[in-house]
Amino acid sequence: MDVLALLADGFAASISPLNLMIVLIGVTVGIFIGAMPGLGSVNGVAIVLPLTFIVPPGSAIILLAAIYYGAMYGGAISSILLGIPGASTAVATTFDGRPMAQKGEAGLALIVAAVASFIGGTISVLLFTVFAVPLADMALAFGPAEEFALVLLAFTTFVGLGGDDILKTIVMICLGLVLSTVGLDIISGEPRLIFGDLPGFYSGISFLVLAIGVYGVGEVLYTIETSRNAPMVTPARLTFSELRAGLSKMRGMWRTMSLGSVMGFFVGILPAAGATPAALMSYGVAKSISKRPESFGRGNPEGVAAPETANNAASTGSLLPMLTLGIPGSPTTALLLGGMVMWGLTPGPMLFVEQKEFVWGLISSLYTANVAAVLVNIALIPVFVWALRMPLTVLCAMVLVLCIVGGYAPGQRLHDVWMIAGFGVAGYLLRKADYPLAPLVLALVLGPLMEKSFRQTMIAEHGDVTVFVERPIAAVFVAISALLFALPLIRALRRGRNGSARPAPAE
């Protein structure tokens, strides 16, 4: 009952005229960003984050969450109409969404994507409401040793489950941790890594500058290089009769959408997992349990519904560890976490005690954002189709201007603009070399917390590192971390053993 009362208080805040307007703006901007090939929720949140200083923190996080939600919806539009995913989270939607559009069923595919996204978002928000308080209560037992072990778990999850090149992932985590130490020592106050006594580095490197550089400028450079030719946009018509027909067809997909929603939510909770693997896993499960698996990849509406429910559910699930434990579940939630720190809020279990109005206002806004996103998505599809025809040169110029203004506005220092340019070029080169950028941003965000909790633990325990295996909760996290770190090696050994066990080909 306490949860319902708190949720009711949250709705009282989230449905205020200001926050309702912010939700509508956020989902509209998010859908637009999500529909643009090359952009996605990470880029959208990174670019808009500096502009949130003009509204209170509660409204700011609602705006970013609405953009995050909208981008999940918007990714399906370009996947279906262009055959190019707006973001990696919508890759699986292309498998059947594009064939449906080519068969003249673009309208039906867009309806299925929008409604499935709504169902995935609704189920995941309900699960979020149920699990948020118990997880926050459990996290109240955490001390510095448990915090360090939890951050260690977040990093090793990227290594064990991230799916990227292991060595490159470790390199990016180490690089992010090094960058997080730039500035003044948190205990002694001595300057560290200030590159020849440059005054701009005394305050450290803001994660915002890094995120705008690698995700904003770097993405623009990469998009210019890879998208020289404008893709063909498939026309789509949406009428009330097509909407009714689409909803009628979706009645038989309840099992696919339910499985995708629950699976997506729990996959989204895992650090480093996020919406992309959730969508791919949901697509695979839907195909394996389908009575017509051979129709997948040829325009089966269930092949659109499964990934769309999962990627929306995962986006909500990834917010849960960020709010309750202070550990982001995805690159986008890492940016949201950094934003909360900038606004003076400390994500973690105490947030549920000290900032109840903020937390429950955000949770209730997820409900309103979900409703607003499906309505805006269906109503404004013709506008988004028109926007997809925008010349790439205009879009890239707009994004670059937003990046420069957004990077300069918070600190009003030219130093940050030069840093954004440098990180943009570095992000472009790292992207071309296939280095994952998410571990870099995550390490810069979590690095200060990791250093602080480790040094607090060492001071309290007089340098005794066995505390990390003597305290039960920390020991569990350390054990799981060791297992995840060893997981790639175990896989490699098993592959090698299976390969050597195969008979040699006959000569």
mmCIF file of C-alpha atoms in Angstrom, residues 36-375:
data_model
loop_
_atom_site.group_PDB
_atom_site.id
_atom_site.type_symbol
_atom_site.label_atom_id
_atom_site.label_comp_id
_atom_site.label_asym_id
_atom_site.label_seq_id
_atom_site.Cartn_x
_atom_site.Cartn_y
_atom_site.Cartn_z
ATOM 1 C CA MET A 36 17.316 9.137 -37.727
ATOM 2 C CA PRO A 37 19.832 6.528 -38.947
ATOM 3 C CA GLY A 38 23.038 6.787 -36.990
ATOM 4 C CA LEU A 39 21.482 8.520 -34.018
ATOM 5 C CA GLY A 40 19.973 6.764 -31.018
ATOM 6 C CA SER A 41 19.039 7.202 -27.396
ATOM 7 C CA VAL A 42 22.689 7.559 -26.308
ATOM 8 C CA ASN A 43 23.374 10.340 -28.791
ATOM 9 C CA GLY A 44 20.046 12.036 -28.052
ATOM 10 C CA VAL A 45 20.527 12.090 -24.283
ATOM 11 C CA ALA A 46 24.177 13.191 -24.634
ATOM 12 C CA ILE A 47 23.249 16.125 -26.887
ATOM 13 C CA VAL A 48 20.201 17.288 -24.890
ATOM 14 C CA LEU A 49 21.649 16.744 -21.404
ATOM 15 C CA PRO A 50 23.309 20.196 -21.111
ATOM 16 C CA LEU A 51 20.002 21.891 -21.937
ATOM 17 C CA THR A 52 18.315 20.366 -18.868
ATOM 18 C CA PHE A 53 19.827 22.979 -16.548
ATOM 19 C CA ILE A 54 16.947 25.313 -17.384
ATOM 20 C CA VAL A 55 14.374 23.100 -15.605
ATOM 21 C CA PRO A 56 14.268 21.577 -12.067
ATOM 22 C CA PRO A 57 16.056 18.196 -11.591
ATOM 23 C CA GLY A 58 12.756 16.304 -11.392
ATOM 24 C CA SER A 59 11.612 17.696 -14.733
ATOM 25 C CA ALA A 60 15.082 17.251 -16.228
ATOM 26 C CA ILE A 61 15.211 13.508 -15.553
ATOM 27 C CA ILE A 62 11.632 13.184 -16.867
ATOM 28 C CA LEU A 63 12.721 14.920 -20.096
ATOM 29 C CA LEU A 64 15.708 12.604 -20.552
ATOM 30 C CA ALA A 65 13.694 9.489 -19.679
ATOM 31 C CA ALA A 66 11.028 10.563 -22.210
ATOM 32 C CA ILE A 67 13.725 11.012 -24.882
ATOM 33 C CA TYR A 68 15.088 7.573 -23.997
ATOM 34 C CA TYR A 69 11.615 6.079 -24.314
ATOM 35 C CA GLY A 70 10.832 7.929 -27.535
ATOM 36 C CA ALA A 71 14.114 6.842 -29.142
ATOM 37 C CA MET A 72 13.186 3.211 -28.483
ATOM 38 C CA TYR A 73 9.926 3.771 -30.348
ATOM 39 C CA GLY A 74 11.551 5.767 -33.151
ATOM 40 C CA GLY A 75 14.214 3.190 -33.975
ATOM 41 C CA ALA A 76 11.572 0.995 -35.589
ATOM 42 C CA ILE A 77 10.504 3.687 -38.097
ATOM 43 C CA SER A 78 13.756 3.808 -40.064
ATOM 44 C CA SER A 79 14.196 0.041 -39.668
ATOM 45 C CA ILE A 80 10.875 -0.533 -41.433
ATOM 46 C CA LEU A 81 10.795 2.317 -43.970
ATOM 47 C CA LEU A 82 14.504 2.512 -44.846
ATOM 48 C CA GLY A 83 15.799 -0.912 -43.900
ATOM 49 C CA ILE A 84 18.410 0.906 -41.807
ATOM 50 C CA PRO A 85 18.095 0.660 -38.004
ATOM 51 C CA GLY A 86 17.926 4.023 -36.270
ATOM 52 C CA ALA A 87 20.039 2.444 -33.529
ATOM 53 C CA SER A 88 21.486 -0.959 -32.695
ATOM 54 C CA THR A 89 18.461 -1.679 -30.498
ATOM 55 C CA ALA A 90 16.267 -1.790 -33.632
ATOM 56 C CA VAL A 91 18.461 -4.113 -35.686
ATOM 57 C CA ALA A 92 16.219 -7.129 -35.055
ATOM 58 C CA THR A 93 13.151 -5.105 -36.110
ATOM 59 C CA THR A 94 14.660 -4.806 -39.595
ATOM 60 C CA PHE A 95 14.610 -8.593 -40.115
ATOM 61 C CA ASP A 96 10.828 -8.697 -40.653
ATOM 62 C CA GLY A 97 9.858 -5.006 -40.633
ATOM 63 C CA ARG A 98 11.629 -4.256 -43.900
ATOM 64 C CA PRO A 99 10.170 -7.277 -45.767
ATOM 65 C CA MET A 100 6.696 -6.227 -44.588
ATOM 66 C CA ALA A 101 7.269 -2.721 -46.002
ATOM 67 C CA GLN A 102 8.478 -4.172 -49.297
ATOM 68 C CA LYS A 103 5.261 -6.236 -49.476
ATOM 69 C CA GLY A 104 3.173 -3.065 -49.080
ATOM 70 C CA GLU A 105 2.470 -3.623 -45.374
ATOM 71 C CA ALA A 106 4.529 -0.722 -44.015
ATOM 72 C CA GLY A 107 1.507 0.720 -42.195
ATOM 73 C CA LEU A 108 0.788 -2.580 -40.460
ATOM 74 C CA ALA A 109 4.444 -2.985 -39.490
ATOM 75 C CA LEU A 110 4.534 0.499 -37.957
ATOM 76 C CA ILE A 111 1.330 -0.192 -36.009
ATOM 77 C CA VAL A 112 2.681 -3.511 -34.719
ATOM 78 C CA ALA A 113 5.951 -1.829 -33.692
ATOM 79 C CA ALA A 114 4.173 1.013 -31.873
ATOM 80 C CA VAL A 115 1.663 -1.169 -30.017
ATOM 81 C CA ALA A 116 4.274 -3.804 -29.123
ATOM 82 C CA SER A 117 6.528 -1.049 -27.803
ATOM 83 C CA PHE A 118 3.633 0.220 -25.683
ATOM 84 C CA ILE A 119 2.931 -3.232 -24.248
ATOM 85 C CA GLY A 120 6.610 -3.881 -23.538
ATOM 86 C CA GLY A 121 6.941 -0.499 -21.885
ATOM 87 C CA THR A 122 3.804 -0.961 -19.771
ATOM 88 C CA ILE A 123 4.715 -4.432 -18.466
ATOM 89 C CA SER A 124 8.268 -3.345 -17.688
ATOM 90 C CA VAL A 125 7.123 -0.249 -15.772
ATOM 91 C CA LEU A 126 4.835 -2.462 -13.679
ATOM 92 C CA LEU A 127 7.787 -4.774 -12.938
ATOM 93 C CA PHE A 128 9.929 -1.730 -12.181
ATOM 94 C CA THR A 129 7.371 -0.501 -9.641
ATOM 95 C CA VAL A 130 7.288 -3.913 -7.924
ATOM 96 C CA PHE A 131 11.056 -4.500 -7.722
ATOM 97 C CA ALA A 132 12.364 -0.975 -7.077
ATOM 98 C CA VAL A 133 11.715 -0.757 -3.320
ATOM 99 C CA PRO A 134 12.941 -4.298 -2.362
ATOM 100 C CA LEU A 135 16.160 -3.766 -4.321
ATOM 101 C CA ALA A 136 16.709 -0.340 -2.740
ATOM 102 C CA ASP A 137 16.091 -1.812 0.759
ATOM 103 C CA MET A 138 18.678 -4.514 0.091
ATOM 104 C CA ALA A 139 21.171 -1.925 -1.124
ATOM 105 C CA LEU A 140 20.890 -0.018 2.176
ATOM 106 C CA ALA A 141 23.132 -2.692 3.716
ATOM 107 C CA PHE A 142 25.971 -1.650 1.384
ATOM 108 C CA GLY A 143 29.151 -0.048 2.721
ATOM 109 C CA PRO A 144 32.250 1.138 0.806
ATOM 110 C CA ALA A 145 33.510 -2.452 0.374
ATOM 111 C CA GLU A 146 30.200 -3.549 -1.168
ATOM 112 C CA GLU A 147 30.111 -0.459 -3.389
ATOM 113 C CA PHE A 148 33.590 -1.209 -4.721
ATOM 114 C CA ALA A 149 32.675 -4.855 -5.337
ATOM 115 C CA LEU A 150 29.475 -3.797 -7.137
ATOM 116 C CA VAL A 151 31.331 -1.397 -9.441
ATOM 117 C CA LEU A 152 33.860 -4.150 -10.111
ATOM 118 C CA LEU A 153 30.935 -6.392 -11.061
ATOM 119 C CA ALA A 154 29.663 -3.754 -13.508
ATOM 120 C CA PHE A 155 33.031 -3.640 -15.281
ATOM 121 C CA THR A 156 33.485 -7.418 -15.418
ATOM 122 C CA THR A 157 29.961 -7.768 -16.810
ATOM 123 C CA PHE A 158 31.150 -5.799 -19.822
ATOM 124 C CA VAL A 159 34.063 -8.214 -20.163
ATOM 125 C CA GLY A 160 32.071 -11.421 -19.668
ATOM 126 C CA LEU A 161 28.750 -10.587 -21.312
ATOM 127 C CA GLY A 162 29.442 -7.530 -23.446
ATOM 128 C CA GLY A 163 29.957 -9.476 -26.674
ATOM 129 C CA ASP A 164 32.701 -7.131 -27.898
ATOM 130 C CA ASP A 165 36.398 -7.905 -28.282
ATOM 131 C CA ILE A 166 37.587 -8.708 -24.758
ATOM 132 C CA LEU A 167 40.983 -7.049 -25.008
ATOM 133 C CA LYS A 168 39.513 -3.901 -26.566
ATOM 134 C CA THR A 169 36.854 -3.758 -23.848
ATOM 135 C CA ILE A 170 39.500 -3.980 -21.114
ATOM 136 C CA VAL A 171 41.580 -1.301 -22.852
ATOM 137 C CA MET A 172 38.582 1.054 -22.997
ATOM 138 C CA ILE A 173 37.712 0.449 -19.332
ATOM 139 C CA CYS A 174 41.315 1.197 -18.316
ATOM 140 C CA LEU A 175 41.351 4.324 -20.494
ATOM 141 C CA GLY A 176 38.109 5.532 -18.893
ATOM 142 C CA LEU A 177 39.497 4.899 -15.397
ATOM 143 C CA VAL A 178 42.663 6.858 -16.233
ATOM 144 C CA LEU A 179 40.594 9.780 -17.525
ATOM 145 C CA SER A 180 38.481 9.673 -14.342
ATOM 146 C CA THR A 181 41.596 10.384 -12.244
ATOM 147 C CA VAL A 182 42.378 13.666 -14.029
ATOM 148 C CA GLY A 183 42.039 16.632 -11.670
ATOM 149 C CA LEU A 184 42.534 16.951 -7.932
ATOM 150 C CA ASP A 185 43.058 13.953 -5.654
ATOM 151 C CA ILE A 186 39.862 13.360 -3.644
ATOM 152 C CA ILE A 187 41.774 12.960 -0.348
ATOM 153 C CA SER A 188 45.072 14.847 -0.561
ATOM 154 C CA GLY A 189 43.915 17.585 -2.954
ATOM 155 C CA GLU A 190 47.088 17.218 -5.038
ATOM 156 C CA PRO A 191 46.701 17.725 -8.824
ATOM 157 C CA ARG A 192 46.940 14.594 -10.988
ATOM 158 C CA LEU A 193 47.394 14.176 -14.756
ATOM 159 C CA ILE A 194 46.826 17.853 -15.523
ATOM 160 C CA PHE A 195 48.943 17.694 -18.691
ATOM 161 C CA GLY A 196 51.539 20.372 -18.093
ATOM 162 C CA ASP A 197 49.638 22.370 -15.459
ATOM 163 C CA LEU A 198 46.790 23.276 -17.812
ATOM 164 C CA PRO A 199 44.160 25.031 -15.649
ATOM 165 C CA GLY A 200 41.253 23.466 -17.534
ATOM 166 C CA PHE A 201 42.141 20.022 -16.210
ATOM 167 C CA TYR A 202 42.085 20.982 -12.516
ATOM 168 C CA SER A 203 38.340 20.321 -12.391
ATOM 169 C CA GLY A 204 38.743 16.950 -14.108
ATOM 170 C CA ILE A 205 37.170 15.681 -17.324
ATOM 171 C CA SER A 206 33.398 15.896 -17.358
ATOM 172 C CA PHE A 207 31.632 12.772 -18.561
ATOM 173 C CA LEU A 208 29.329 15.160 -20.459
ATOM 174 C CA VAL A 209 32.222 16.483 -22.553
ATOM 175 C CA LEU A 210 33.383 12.945 -23.272
ATOM 176 C CA ALA A 211 29.879 11.711 -24.131
ATOM 177 C CA ILE A 212 29.101 14.626 -26.453
ATOM 178 C CA GLY A 213 32.472 14.184 -28.134
ATOM 179 C CA VAL A 214 32.407 10.439 -28.785
ATOM 180 C CA TYR A 215 28.655 10.011 -29.289
ATOM 181 C CA GLY A 216 27.809 13.376 -30.898
ATOM 182 C CA VAL A 217 30.768 14.641 -32.940
ATOM 183 C CA GLY A 218 32.296 11.189 -33.443
ATOM 184 C CA GLU A 219 28.978 9.784 -34.690
ATOM 185 C CA VAL A 220 28.525 12.680 -37.120
ATOM 186 C CA LEU A 221 31.999 12.092 -38.591
ATOM 187 C CA TYR A 222 31.327 8.368 -38.895
ATOM 188 C CA THR A 223 27.867 8.926 -40.449
ATOM 189 C CA ILE A 224 29.257 11.369 -43.030
ATOM 190 C CA GLU A 225 31.820 8.790 -44.077
ATOM 191 C CA THR A 226 29.439 5.804 -44.251
ATOM 192 C CA SER A 227 26.226 7.395 -45.612
ATOM 193 C CA ARG A 228 27.192 9.175 -48.787
ATOM 194 C CA ASN A 229 24.113 7.989 -50.689
ATOM 195 C CA ALA A 230 20.610 8.800 -49.414
ATOM 196 C CA PRO A 231 18.561 5.603 -48.896
ATOM 197 C CA MET A 232 15.112 5.102 -50.423
ATOM 198 C CA VAL A 233 12.168 5.738 -48.081
ATOM 199 C CA THR A 234 9.232 3.352 -48.475
ATOM 200 C CA PRO A 235 5.914 5.278 -48.360
ATOM 201 C CA ALA A 236 3.495 4.352 -45.559
ATOM 202 C CA ARG A 237 -0.201 5.147 -45.131
ATOM 203 C CA LEU A 238 -1.979 4.950 -41.783
ATOM 204 C CA THR A 239 -5.764 5.115 -41.553
ATOM 205 C CA PHE A 240 -8.222 4.215 -38.792
ATOM 206 C CA SER A 241 -9.275 1.090 -40.671
ATOM 207 C CA GLU A 242 -5.642 -0.032 -40.931
ATOM 208 C CA LEU A 243 -5.184 0.711 -37.238
ATOM 209 C CA ARG A 244 -8.204 -1.452 -36.343
ATOM 210 C CA ALA A 245 -7.007 -4.228 -38.625
ATOM 211 C CA GLY A 246 -3.522 -4.071 -37.107
ATOM 212 C CA LEU A 247 -4.829 -4.248 -33.553
ATOM 213 C CA SER A 248 -7.028 -7.188 -34.521
ATOM 214 C CA LYS A 249 -4.031 -9.074 -35.924
ATOM 215 C CA MET A 250 -2.054 -8.471 -32.754
ATOM 216 C CA ARG A 251 -4.509 -10.386 -30.560
ATOM 217 C CA GLY A 252 -2.742 -13.614 -31.438
ATOM 218 C CA MET A 253 0.675 -12.278 -30.443
ATOM 219 C CA TRP A 254 0.083 -12.001 -26.682
ATOM 220 C CA ARG A 255 2.457 -14.874 -25.878
ATOM 221 C CA THR A 256 5.289 -13.402 -27.968
ATOM 222 C CA MET A 257 4.827 -9.937 -26.498
ATOM 223 C CA SER A 258 4.545 -11.191 -22.891
ATOM 224 C CA LEU A 259 7.724 -13.256 -23.196
ATOM 225 C CA GLY A 260 9.564 -10.394 -24.894
ATOM 226 C CA SER A 261 8.514 -7.923 -22.202
ATOM 227 C CA VAL A 262 9.575 -10.050 -19.222
ATOM 228 C CA MET A 263 12.790 -11.210 -20.896
ATOM 229 C CA GLY A 264 13.659 -7.684 -21.990
ATOM 230 C CA PHE A 265 13.131 -6.262 -18.502
ATOM 231 C CA PHE A 266 15.425 -8.740 -16.767
ATOM 232 C CA VAL A 267 18.091 -8.610 -19.485
ATOM 233 C CA GLY A 268 17.973 -4.811 -19.246
ATOM 234 C CA ILE A 269 18.772 -4.955 -15.525
ATOM 235 C CA LEU A 270 22.153 -6.559 -16.241
ATOM 236 C CA PRO A 271 24.968 -4.021 -16.629
ATOM 237 C CA ALA A 272 26.407 -4.085 -20.157
ATOM 238 C CA ALA A 273 23.487 -6.090 -21.535
ATOM 239 C CA GLY A 274 20.973 -3.427 -22.533
ATOM 240 C CA ALA A 275 18.271 -3.363 -25.183
ATOM 241 C CA THR A 276 20.173 -4.724 -28.189
ATOM 242 C CA PRO A 277 20.845 -8.264 -26.886
ATOM 243 C CA ALA A 278 17.374 -8.281 -25.325
ATOM 244 C CA ALA A 279 15.766 -7.586 -28.713
ATOM 245 C CA LEU A 280 17.885 -10.206 -30.492
ATOM 246 C CA MET A 281 17.176 -12.812 -27.801
ATOM 247 C CA SER A 282 13.445 -12.080 -27.922
ATOM 248 C CA TYR A 283 13.439 -12.428 -31.721
ATOM 249 C CA GLY A 284 15.229 -15.775 -31.441
ATOM 250 C CA VAL A 285 12.817 -17.092 -28.806
ATOM 251 C CA ALA A 286 9.776 -15.924 -30.794
ATOM 252 C CA LYS A 287 11.057 -17.727 -33.871
ATOM 253 C CA SER A 288 11.841 -20.926 -31.964
ATOM 254 C CA ILE A 289 8.364 -21.166 -30.378
ATOM 255 C CA SER A 290 6.465 -20.068 -33.489
ATOM 256 C CA LYS A 291 4.282 -22.536 -35.414
ATOM 257 C CA ARG A 292 5.664 -20.982 -38.635
ATOM 258 C CA PRO A 293 9.382 -20.359 -37.954
ATOM 259 C CA GLU A 294 10.106 -20.433 -41.700
ATOM 260 C CA SER A 295 8.048 -17.227 -42.127
ATOM 261 C CA PHE A 296 10.469 -15.229 -39.946
ATOM 262 C CA GLY A 297 12.692 -13.021 -42.025
ATOM 263 C CA ARG A 298 10.036 -12.856 -44.757
ATOM 264 C CA GLY A 299 7.655 -10.342 -43.206
ATOM 265 C CA ASN A 300 6.101 -12.017 -40.138
ATOM 266 C CA PRO A 301 4.491 -9.370 -37.834
ATOM 267 C CA GLU A 302 5.604 -11.383 -34.788
ATOM 268 C CA GLY A 303 9.170 -10.770 -35.923
ATOM 269 C CA VAL A 304 8.485 -7.054 -35.410
ATOM 270 C CA ALA A 305 6.525 -7.398 -32.160
ATOM 271 C CA ALA A 306 9.109 -9.575 -30.375
ATOM 272 C CA PRO A 307 12.144 -7.236 -30.575
ATOM 273 C CA GLU A 308 10.075 -4.099 -30.063
ATOM 274 C CA THR A 309 8.539 -5.351 -26.790
ATOM 275 C CA ALA A 310 11.968 -6.473 -25.574
ATOM 276 C CA ASN A 311 13.963 -3.326 -26.384
ATOM 277 C CA ASN A 312 11.376 -1.081 -24.729
ATOM 278 C CA ALA A 313 11.189 -3.329 -21.671
ATOM 279 C CA ALA A 314 15.000 -3.415 -21.452
ATOM 280 C CA SER A 315 15.201 0.372 -21.538
ATOM 281 C CA THR A 316 13.009 0.502 -18.420
ATOM 282 C CA GLY A 317 14.843 -2.391 -16.766
ATOM 283 C CA SER A 318 18.201 -0.654 -17.193
ATOM 284 C CA LEU A 319 16.890 2.261 -15.103
ATOM 285 C CA LEU A 320 16.344 -0.016 -12.084
ATOM 286 C CA PRO A 321 20.010 -0.671 -11.070
ATOM 287 C CA MET A 322 20.844 2.953 -11.846
ATOM 288 C CA LEU A 323 18.308 4.342 -9.386
ATOM 289 C CA THR A 324 18.564 1.673 -6.664
ATOM 290 C CA LEU A 325 22.282 0.804 -6.747
ATOM 291 C CA GLY A 326 23.856 3.703 -8.618
ATOM 292 C CA ILE A 327 25.038 1.260 -11.324
ATOM 293 C CA PRO A 328 23.887 2.029 -14.892
ATOM 294 C CA GLY A 329 22.516 -0.853 -16.932
ATOM 295 C CA SER A 330 23.302 0.680 -20.337
ATOM 296 C CA PRO A 331 25.319 3.528 -21.912
ATOM 297 C CA THR A 332 22.216 5.735 -21.931
ATOM 298 C CA THR A 333 21.541 5.172 -18.231
ATOM 299 C CA ALA A 334 25.240 5.933 -17.579
ATOM 300 C CA LEU A 335 24.550 9.384 -19.037
ATOM 301 C CA LEU A 336 21.375 9.709 -16.960
ATOM 302 C CA LEU A 337 23.372 8.784 -13.857
ATOM 303 C CA GLY A 338 25.989 11.408 -14.673
ATOM 304 C CA GLY A 339 23.215 13.942 -15.172
ATOM 305 C CA MET A 340 21.771 13.185 -11.738
ATOM 306 C CA VAL A 341 25.190 13.737 -10.168
ATOM 307 C CA MET A 342 25.430 17.090 -11.968
ATOM 308 C CA TRP A 343 22.043 18.108 -10.569
ATOM 309 C CA GLY A 344 23.241 17.357 -7.025
ATOM 310 C CA LEU A 345 21.470 14.007 -6.645
ATOM 311 C CA THR A 346 23.200 10.798 -5.541
ATOM 312 C CA PRO A 347 21.734 7.685 -7.199
ATOM 313 C CA GLY A 348 21.499 4.717 -4.865
ATOM 314 C CA PRO A 349 19.326 3.343 -2.075
ATOM 315 C CA MET A 350 19.308 6.593 -0.072
ATOM 316 C CA LEU A 351 17.665 8.290 -3.043
ATOM 317 C CA PHE A 352 14.486 6.350 -2.192
ATOM 318 C CA VAL A 353 14.649 7.697 1.373
ATOM 319 C CA GLU A 354 15.818 11.274 0.873
ATOM 320 C CA GLN A 355 14.290 12.096 -2.536
ATOM 321 C CA LYS A 356 10.985 10.203 -2.601
ATOM 322 C CA GLU A 357 9.247 12.902 -4.601
ATOM 323 C CA PHE A 358 11.939 12.772 -7.287
ATOM 324 C CA VAL A 359 12.032 8.955 -7.505
ATOM 325 C CA TRP A 360 8.292 8.380 -7.641
ATOM 326 C CA GLY A 361 7.777 11.357 -9.926
ATOM 327 C CA LEU A 362 10.207 9.694 -12.349
ATOM 328 C CA ILE A 363 8.550 6.259 -12.051
ATOM 329 C CA SER A 364 5.074 7.691 -12.608
ATOM 330 C CA SER A 365 6.366 9.708 -15.556
ATOM 331 C CA LEU A 366 7.405 6.437 -17.206
ATOM 332 C CA TYR A 367 3.716 5.484 -17.323
ATOM 333 C CA THR A 368 2.725 8.828 -18.868
ATOM 334 C CA ALA A 369 5.715 8.777 -21.244
ATOM 335 C CA ASN A 370 4.709 5.336 -22.452
ATOM 336 C CA VAL A 371 1.154 6.472 -23.249
ATOM 337 C CA ALA A 372 2.383 9.700 -24.841
ATOM 338 C CA ALA A 373 4.971 7.859 -26.946
ATOM 339 C CA VAL A 374 2.489 5.471 -28.551
ATOM 340 C CA LEU A 375 0.021 8.305 -29.309
#
